[in-house]
PDB file of C-alpha atoms in Angstrom:
ATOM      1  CA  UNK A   1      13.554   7.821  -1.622  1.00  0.00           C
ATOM      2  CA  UNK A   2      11.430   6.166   1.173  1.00  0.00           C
ATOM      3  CA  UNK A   3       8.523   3.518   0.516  1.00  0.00           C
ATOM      4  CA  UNK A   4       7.711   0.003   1.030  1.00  0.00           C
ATOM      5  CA  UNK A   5       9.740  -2.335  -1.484  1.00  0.00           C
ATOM      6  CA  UNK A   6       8.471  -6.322  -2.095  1.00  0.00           C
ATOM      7  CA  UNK A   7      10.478  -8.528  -3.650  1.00  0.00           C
ATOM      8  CA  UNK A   8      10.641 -10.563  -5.882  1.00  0.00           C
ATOM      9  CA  UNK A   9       7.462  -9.002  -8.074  1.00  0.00           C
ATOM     10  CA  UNK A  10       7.233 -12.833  -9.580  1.00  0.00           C
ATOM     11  CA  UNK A  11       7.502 -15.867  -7.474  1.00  0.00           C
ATOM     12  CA  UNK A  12       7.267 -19.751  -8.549  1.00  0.00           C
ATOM     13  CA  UNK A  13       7.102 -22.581  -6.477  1.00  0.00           C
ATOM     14  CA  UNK A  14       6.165 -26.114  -6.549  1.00  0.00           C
ATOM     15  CA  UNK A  15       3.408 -27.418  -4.438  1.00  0.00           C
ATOM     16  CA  UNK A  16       4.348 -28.795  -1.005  1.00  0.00           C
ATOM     17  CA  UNK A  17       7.510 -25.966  -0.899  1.00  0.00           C
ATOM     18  CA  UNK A  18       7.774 -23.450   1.143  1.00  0.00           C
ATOM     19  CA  UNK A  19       8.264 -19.881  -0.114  1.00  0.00           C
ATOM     20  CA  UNK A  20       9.197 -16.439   1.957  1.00  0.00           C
ATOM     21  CA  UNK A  21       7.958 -13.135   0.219  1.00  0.00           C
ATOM     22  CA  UNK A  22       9.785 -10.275   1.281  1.00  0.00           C
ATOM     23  CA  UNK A  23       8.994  -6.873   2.722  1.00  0.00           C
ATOM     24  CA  UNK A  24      11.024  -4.059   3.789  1.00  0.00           C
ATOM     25  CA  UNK A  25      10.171  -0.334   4.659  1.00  0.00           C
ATOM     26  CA  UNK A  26      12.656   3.078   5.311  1.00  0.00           C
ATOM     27  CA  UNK A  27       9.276   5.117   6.166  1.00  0.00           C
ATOM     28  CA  UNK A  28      10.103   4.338   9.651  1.00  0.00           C
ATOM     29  CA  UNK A  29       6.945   2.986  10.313  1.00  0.00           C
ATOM     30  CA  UNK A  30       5.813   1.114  13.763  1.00  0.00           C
ATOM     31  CA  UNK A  31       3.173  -1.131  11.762  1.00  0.00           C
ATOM     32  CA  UNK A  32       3.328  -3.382   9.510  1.00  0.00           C
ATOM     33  CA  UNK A  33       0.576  -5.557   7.529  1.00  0.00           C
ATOM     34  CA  UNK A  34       0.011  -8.429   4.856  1.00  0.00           C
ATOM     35  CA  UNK A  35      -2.802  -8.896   2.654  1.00  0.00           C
ATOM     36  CA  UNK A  36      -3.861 -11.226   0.123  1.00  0.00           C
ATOM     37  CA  UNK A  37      -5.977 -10.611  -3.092  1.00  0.00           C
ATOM     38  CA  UNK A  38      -7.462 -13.012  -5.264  1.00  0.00           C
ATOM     39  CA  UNK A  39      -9.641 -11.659  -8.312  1.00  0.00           C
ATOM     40  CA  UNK A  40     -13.014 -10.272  -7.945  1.00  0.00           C
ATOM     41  CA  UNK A  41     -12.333 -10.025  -4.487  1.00  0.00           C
ATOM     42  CA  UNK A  42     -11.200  -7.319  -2.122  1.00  0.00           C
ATOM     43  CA  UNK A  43      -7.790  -7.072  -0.494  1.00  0.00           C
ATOM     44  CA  UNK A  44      -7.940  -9.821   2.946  1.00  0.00           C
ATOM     45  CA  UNK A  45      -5.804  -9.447   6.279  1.00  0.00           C
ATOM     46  CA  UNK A  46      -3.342 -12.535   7.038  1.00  0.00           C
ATOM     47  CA  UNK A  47      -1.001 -11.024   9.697  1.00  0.00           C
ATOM     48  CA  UNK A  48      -0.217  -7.796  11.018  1.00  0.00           C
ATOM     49  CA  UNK A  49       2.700  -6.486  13.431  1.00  0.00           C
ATOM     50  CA  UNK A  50       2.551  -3.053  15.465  1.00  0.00           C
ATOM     51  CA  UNK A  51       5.856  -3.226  16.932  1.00  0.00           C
ATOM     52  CA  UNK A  52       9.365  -5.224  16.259  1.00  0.00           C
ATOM     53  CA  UNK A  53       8.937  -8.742  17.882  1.00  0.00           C
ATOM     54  CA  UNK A  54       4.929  -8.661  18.429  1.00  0.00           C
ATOM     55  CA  UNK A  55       2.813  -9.507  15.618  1.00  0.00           C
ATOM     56  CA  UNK A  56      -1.316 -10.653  15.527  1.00  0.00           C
ATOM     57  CA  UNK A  57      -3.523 -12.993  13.316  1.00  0.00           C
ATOM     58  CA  UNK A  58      -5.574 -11.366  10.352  1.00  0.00           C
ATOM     59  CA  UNK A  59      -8.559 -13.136   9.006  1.00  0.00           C
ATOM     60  CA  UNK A  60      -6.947 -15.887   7.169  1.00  0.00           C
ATOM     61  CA  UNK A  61      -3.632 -16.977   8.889  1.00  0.00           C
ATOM     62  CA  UNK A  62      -3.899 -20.267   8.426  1.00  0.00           C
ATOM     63  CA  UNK A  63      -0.602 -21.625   6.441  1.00  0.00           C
ATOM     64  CA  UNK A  64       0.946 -18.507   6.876  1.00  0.00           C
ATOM     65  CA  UNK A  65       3.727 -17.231   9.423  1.00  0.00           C
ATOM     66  CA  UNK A  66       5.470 -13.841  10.272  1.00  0.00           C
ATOM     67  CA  UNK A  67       8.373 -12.886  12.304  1.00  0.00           C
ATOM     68  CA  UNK A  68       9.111  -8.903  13.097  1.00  0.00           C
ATOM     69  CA  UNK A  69      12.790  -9.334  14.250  1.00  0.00           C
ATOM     70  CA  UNK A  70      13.448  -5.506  12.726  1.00  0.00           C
ATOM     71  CA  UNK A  71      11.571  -2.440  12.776  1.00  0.00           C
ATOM     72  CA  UNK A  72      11.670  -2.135   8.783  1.00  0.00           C
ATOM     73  CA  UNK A  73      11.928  -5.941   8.014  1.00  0.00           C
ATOM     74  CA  UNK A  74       8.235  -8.245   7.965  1.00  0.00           C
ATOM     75  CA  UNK A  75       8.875 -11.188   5.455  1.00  0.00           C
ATOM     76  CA  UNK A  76       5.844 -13.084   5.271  1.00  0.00           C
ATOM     77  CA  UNK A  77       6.965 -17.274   4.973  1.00  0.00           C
ATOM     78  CA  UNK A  78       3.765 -19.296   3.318  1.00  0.00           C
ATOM     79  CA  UNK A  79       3.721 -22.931   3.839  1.00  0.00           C
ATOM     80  CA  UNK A  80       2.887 -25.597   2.219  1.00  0.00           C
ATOM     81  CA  UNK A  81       0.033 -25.826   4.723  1.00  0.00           C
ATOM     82  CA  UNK A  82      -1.610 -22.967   3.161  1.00  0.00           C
ATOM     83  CA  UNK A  83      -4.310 -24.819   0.820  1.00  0.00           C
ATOM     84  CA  UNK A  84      -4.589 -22.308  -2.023  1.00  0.00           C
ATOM     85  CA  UNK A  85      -1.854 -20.365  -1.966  1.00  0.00           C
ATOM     86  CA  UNK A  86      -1.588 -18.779  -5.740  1.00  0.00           C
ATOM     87  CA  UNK A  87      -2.533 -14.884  -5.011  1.00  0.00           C
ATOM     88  CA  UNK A  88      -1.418 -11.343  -5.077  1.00  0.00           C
ATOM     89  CA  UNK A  89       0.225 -10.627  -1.821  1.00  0.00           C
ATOM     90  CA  UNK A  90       0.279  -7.014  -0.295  1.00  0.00           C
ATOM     91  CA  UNK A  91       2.563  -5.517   1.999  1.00  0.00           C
ATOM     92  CA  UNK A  92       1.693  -2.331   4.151  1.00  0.00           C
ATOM     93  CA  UNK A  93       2.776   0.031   6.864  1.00  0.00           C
ATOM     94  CA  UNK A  94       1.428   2.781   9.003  1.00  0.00           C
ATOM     95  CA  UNK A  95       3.077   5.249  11.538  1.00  0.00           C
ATOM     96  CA  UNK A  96       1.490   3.841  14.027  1.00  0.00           C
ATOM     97  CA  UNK A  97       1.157   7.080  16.163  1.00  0.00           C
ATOM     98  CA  UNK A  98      -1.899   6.226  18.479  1.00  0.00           C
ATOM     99  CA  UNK A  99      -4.413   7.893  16.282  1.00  0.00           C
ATOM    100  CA  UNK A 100      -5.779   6.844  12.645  1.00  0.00           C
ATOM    101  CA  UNK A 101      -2.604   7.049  10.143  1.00  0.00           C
ATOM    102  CA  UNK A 102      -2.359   6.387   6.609  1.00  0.00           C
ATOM    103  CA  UNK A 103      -1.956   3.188   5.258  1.00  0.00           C
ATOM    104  CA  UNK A 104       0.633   2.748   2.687  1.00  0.00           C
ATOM    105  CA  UNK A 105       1.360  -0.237   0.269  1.00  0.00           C
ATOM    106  CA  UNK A 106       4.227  -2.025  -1.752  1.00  0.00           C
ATOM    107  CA  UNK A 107       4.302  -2.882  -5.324  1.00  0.00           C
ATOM    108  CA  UNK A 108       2.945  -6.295  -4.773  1.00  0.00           C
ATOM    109  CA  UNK A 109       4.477 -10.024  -5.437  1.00  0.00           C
ATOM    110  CA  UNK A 110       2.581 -12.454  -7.685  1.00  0.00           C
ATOM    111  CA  UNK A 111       3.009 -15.969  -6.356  1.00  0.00           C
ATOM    112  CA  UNK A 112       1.763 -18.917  -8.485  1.00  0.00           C
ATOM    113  CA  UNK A 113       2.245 -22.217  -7.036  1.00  0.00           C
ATOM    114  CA  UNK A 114       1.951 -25.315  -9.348  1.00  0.00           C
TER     115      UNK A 114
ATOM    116  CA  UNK B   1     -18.180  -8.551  10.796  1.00  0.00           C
ATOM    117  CA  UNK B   2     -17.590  -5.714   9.032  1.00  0.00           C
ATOM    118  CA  UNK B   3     -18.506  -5.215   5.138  1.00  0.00           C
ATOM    119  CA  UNK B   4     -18.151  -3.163   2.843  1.00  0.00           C
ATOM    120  CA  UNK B   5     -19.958  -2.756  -1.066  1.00  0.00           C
ATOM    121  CA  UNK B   6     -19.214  -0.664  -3.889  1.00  0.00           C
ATOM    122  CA  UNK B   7     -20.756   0.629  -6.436  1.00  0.00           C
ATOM    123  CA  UNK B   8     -20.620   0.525  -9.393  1.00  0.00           C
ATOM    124  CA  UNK B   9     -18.474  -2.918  -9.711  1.00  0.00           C
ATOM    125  CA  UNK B  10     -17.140  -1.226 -13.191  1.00  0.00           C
ATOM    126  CA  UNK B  11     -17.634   2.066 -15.251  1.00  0.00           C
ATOM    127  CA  UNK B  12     -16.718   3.672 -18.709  1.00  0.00           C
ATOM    128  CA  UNK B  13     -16.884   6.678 -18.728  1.00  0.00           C
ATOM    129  CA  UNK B  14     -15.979   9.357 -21.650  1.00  0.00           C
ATOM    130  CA  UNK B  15     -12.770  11.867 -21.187  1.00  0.00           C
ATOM    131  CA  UNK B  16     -13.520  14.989 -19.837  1.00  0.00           C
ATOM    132  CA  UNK B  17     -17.459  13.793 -18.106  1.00  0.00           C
ATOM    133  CA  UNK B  18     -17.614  13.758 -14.303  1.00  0.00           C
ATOM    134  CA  UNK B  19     -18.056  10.201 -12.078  1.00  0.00           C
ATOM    135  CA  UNK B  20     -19.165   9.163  -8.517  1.00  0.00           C
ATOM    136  CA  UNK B  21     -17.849   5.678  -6.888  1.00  0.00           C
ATOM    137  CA  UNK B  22     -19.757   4.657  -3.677  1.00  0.00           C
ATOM    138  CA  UNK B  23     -18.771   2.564  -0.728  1.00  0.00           C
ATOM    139  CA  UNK B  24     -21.909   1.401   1.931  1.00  0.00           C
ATOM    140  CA  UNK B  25     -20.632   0.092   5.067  1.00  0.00           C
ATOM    141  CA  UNK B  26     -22.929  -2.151   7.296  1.00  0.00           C
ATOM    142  CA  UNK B  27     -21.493  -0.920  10.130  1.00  0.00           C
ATOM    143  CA  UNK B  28     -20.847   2.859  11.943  1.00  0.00           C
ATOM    144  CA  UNK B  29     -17.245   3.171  10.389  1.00  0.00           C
ATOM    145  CA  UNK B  30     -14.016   4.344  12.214  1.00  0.00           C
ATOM    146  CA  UNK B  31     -12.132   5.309   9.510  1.00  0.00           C
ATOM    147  CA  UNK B  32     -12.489   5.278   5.807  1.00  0.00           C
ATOM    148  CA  UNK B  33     -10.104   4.845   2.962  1.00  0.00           C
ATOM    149  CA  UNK B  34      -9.437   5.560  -0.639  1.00  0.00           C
ATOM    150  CA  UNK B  35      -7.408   3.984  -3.040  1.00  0.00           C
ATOM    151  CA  UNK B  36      -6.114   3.714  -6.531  1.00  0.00           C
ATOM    152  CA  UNK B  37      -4.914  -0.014  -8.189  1.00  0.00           C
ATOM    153  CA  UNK B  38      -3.756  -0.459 -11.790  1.00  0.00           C
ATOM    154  CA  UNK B  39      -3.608  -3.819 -12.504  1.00  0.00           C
ATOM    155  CA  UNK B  40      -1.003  -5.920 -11.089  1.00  0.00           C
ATOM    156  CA  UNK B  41       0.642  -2.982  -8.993  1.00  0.00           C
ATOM    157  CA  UNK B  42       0.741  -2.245  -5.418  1.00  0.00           C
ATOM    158  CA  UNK B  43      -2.468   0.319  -3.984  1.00  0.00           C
ATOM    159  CA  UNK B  44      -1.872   4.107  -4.634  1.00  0.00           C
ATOM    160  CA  UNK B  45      -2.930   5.976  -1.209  1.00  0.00           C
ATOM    161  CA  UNK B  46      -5.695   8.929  -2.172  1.00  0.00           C
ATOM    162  CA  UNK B  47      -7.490   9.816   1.085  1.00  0.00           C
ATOM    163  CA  UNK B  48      -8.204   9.154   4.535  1.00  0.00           C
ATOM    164  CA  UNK B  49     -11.787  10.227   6.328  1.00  0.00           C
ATOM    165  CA  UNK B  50     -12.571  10.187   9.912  1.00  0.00           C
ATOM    166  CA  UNK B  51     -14.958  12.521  10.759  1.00  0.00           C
ATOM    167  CA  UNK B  52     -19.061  12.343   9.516  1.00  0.00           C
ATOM    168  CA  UNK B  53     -19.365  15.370   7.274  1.00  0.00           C
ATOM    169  CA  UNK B  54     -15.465  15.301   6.470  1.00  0.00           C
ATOM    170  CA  UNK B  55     -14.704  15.818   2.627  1.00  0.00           C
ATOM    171  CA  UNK B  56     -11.261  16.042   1.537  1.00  0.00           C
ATOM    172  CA  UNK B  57      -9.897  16.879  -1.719  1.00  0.00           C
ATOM    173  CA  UNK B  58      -6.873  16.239  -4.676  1.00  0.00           C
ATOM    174  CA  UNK B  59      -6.687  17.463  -7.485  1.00  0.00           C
ATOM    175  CA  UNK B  60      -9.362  16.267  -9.014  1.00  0.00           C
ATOM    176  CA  UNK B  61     -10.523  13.739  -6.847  1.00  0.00           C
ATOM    177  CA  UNK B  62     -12.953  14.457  -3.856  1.00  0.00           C
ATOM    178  CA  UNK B  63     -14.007  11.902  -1.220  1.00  0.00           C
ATOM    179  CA  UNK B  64     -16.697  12.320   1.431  1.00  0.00           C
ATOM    180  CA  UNK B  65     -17.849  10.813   4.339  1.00  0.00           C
ATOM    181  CA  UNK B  66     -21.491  11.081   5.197  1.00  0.00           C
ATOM    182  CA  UNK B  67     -23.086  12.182   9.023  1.00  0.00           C
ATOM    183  CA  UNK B  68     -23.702   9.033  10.040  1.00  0.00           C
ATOM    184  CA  UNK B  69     -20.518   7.180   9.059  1.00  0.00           C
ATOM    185  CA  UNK B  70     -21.935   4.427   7.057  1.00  0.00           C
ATOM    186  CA  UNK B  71     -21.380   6.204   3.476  1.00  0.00           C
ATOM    187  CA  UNK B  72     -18.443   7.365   1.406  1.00  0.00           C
ATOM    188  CA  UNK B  73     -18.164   8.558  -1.722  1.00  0.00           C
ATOM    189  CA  UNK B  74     -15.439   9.154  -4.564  1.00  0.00           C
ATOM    190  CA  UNK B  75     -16.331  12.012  -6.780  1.00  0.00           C
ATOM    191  CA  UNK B  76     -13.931  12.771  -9.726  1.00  0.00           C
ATOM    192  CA  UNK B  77     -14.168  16.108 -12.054  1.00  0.00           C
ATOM    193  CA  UNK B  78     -13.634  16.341 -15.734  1.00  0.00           C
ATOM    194  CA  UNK B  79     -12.079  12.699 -16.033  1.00  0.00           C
ATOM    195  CA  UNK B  80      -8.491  11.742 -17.803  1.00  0.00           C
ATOM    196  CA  UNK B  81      -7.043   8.847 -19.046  1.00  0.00           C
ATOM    197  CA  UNK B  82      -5.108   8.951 -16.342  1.00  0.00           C
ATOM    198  CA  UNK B  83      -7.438   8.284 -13.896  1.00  0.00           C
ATOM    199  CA  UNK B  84      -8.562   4.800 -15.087  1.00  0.00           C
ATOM    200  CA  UNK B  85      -8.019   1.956 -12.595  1.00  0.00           C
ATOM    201  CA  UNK B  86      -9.602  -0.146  -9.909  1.00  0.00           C
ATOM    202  CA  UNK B  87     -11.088   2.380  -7.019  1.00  0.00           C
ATOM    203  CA  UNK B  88     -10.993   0.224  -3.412  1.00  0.00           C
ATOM    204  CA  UNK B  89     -12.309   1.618  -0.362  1.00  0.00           C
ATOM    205  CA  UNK B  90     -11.291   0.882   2.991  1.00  0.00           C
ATOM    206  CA  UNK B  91     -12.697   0.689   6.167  1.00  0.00           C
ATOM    207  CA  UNK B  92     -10.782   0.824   9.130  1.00  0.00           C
ATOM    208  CA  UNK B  93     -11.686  -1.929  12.207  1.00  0.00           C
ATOM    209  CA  UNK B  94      -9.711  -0.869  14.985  1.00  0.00           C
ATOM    210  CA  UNK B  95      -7.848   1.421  16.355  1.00  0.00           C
ATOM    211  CA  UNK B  96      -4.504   2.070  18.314  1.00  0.00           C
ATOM    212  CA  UNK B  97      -1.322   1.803  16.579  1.00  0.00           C
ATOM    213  CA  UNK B  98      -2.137  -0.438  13.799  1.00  0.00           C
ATOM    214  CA  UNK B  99      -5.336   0.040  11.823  1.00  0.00           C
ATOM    215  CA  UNK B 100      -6.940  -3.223  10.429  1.00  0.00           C
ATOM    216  CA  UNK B 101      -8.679  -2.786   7.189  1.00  0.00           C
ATOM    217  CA  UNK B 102     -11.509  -4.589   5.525  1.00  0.00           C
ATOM    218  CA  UNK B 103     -11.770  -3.474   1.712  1.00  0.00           C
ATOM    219  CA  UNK B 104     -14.741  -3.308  -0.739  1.00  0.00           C
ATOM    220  CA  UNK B 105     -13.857  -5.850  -3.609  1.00  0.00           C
ATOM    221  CA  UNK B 106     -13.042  -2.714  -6.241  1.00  0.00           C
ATOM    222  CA  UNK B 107     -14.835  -0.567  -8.988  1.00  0.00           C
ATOM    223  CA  UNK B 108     -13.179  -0.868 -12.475  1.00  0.00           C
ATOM    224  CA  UNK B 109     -12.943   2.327 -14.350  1.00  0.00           C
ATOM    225  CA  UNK B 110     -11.790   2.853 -18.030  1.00  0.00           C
ATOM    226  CA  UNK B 111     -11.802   6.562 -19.389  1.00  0.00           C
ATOM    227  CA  UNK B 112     -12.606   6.342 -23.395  1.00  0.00           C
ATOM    228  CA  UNK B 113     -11.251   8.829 -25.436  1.00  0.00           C
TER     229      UNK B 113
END
């Protein structure tokens, strides 16, 4: 059964901690993405990774860090650096195959910090 | 920097009546995107458009892409309960292997009964 799996769906944490959100993905993919989505707005880009070991800055990467040490494996690590860090966060992947590919998403994992 | 606005921001609509979601971009757009939220959950894929003109259908779901690449639009037929959800579109900035995307911020449907 391939997809994208996030885990945990529920995540609490103290302010000043930080907290690593899981992703993992048996679709095989070459790229993989997080986003961040706080209500009324739309998803955001923090950091994005086309290929083990190489990853890139999204729009709002401050207090956030990646690593891409296996193809299906992008945990996303957010620090206490990151000033409002209570949000939906998004995992993706694509094929990556050169040419526009399809986009797919986990099921999410809600992290309130208090 | 790329944005992107839907419309409407929310909609009721009655079972069985027909509905249109639209997505402006303020730029020529590379690649545009459809697709489905319920609350709380991960983003359901629906389509991908590339090409001005494109339309692409499922089930009862059809997306377009205008000529000029600046205008999509989500058209769904005879509405179910089932289709009730947040709509997002979005719009690819770059190319390659990996595909950045900038989204719309959503349009909330509920289908009455």
């Amino acid at each position: 059964d391939g997809g994208i799996t996030q885990s945990p769906k529920y995540l609490f944490r103290k302010e000043g901690q930080n907290v690593t959100l899981s992703c993992e993905q048996n679709l095989n993919h070459d790229a993989m993405y997080w986003y961040r989505q706080d209500p009324g707005q739309g998803l955001r880009l923090i950091y994005y990774s086309q290929i083990v070991n190489d990853f890139q800055k999204g729009d709002i990467a401050e207090g956030y860090s990646v690593s891409r040490e296996k193809k299906e494996s992008f945990p996303l690590t957010v620090t206490s650096a990151q000033k409002n860090p209570t949000a939906f966060y998004l995992c993706a992947s694509s094929s990556g195959t050169g040419t526009l590919s399809e986009q797919y998403f986990g099921p999410g994992t809600r992290l309130t910090v208090t | 920097s790329q944005e992107l606005e839907q419309s409407p921001q929310s909609l009721i609509v009655q079972e069985g009546k027909n509905l249109t979601i639209n997505c402006t971009s303020s730029k020529t757009l590379y690649g545009l995107y459809w697709y489905k939220q319920k609350y709380g959950e991960g983003l359901i894929f629906l389509m991908m458009l590339q090409k001005g003109g494109e339309e692409k259908s499922h089930e009862k779901i059809t997306a377009k892409l205008d000529e000029k690449k600046q205008q999509s639009s989500l058209h769904i037929t005879a509405s179910q309960p089932s289709h009730a959800g947040i709509y997002l579109c979005g719009a690819a900035t770059w190319g390659g292997t990996a595909s950045k995307l900038t989204f719309g911020t959503g349009t909330r449907l509920q289908v009455t009964l």
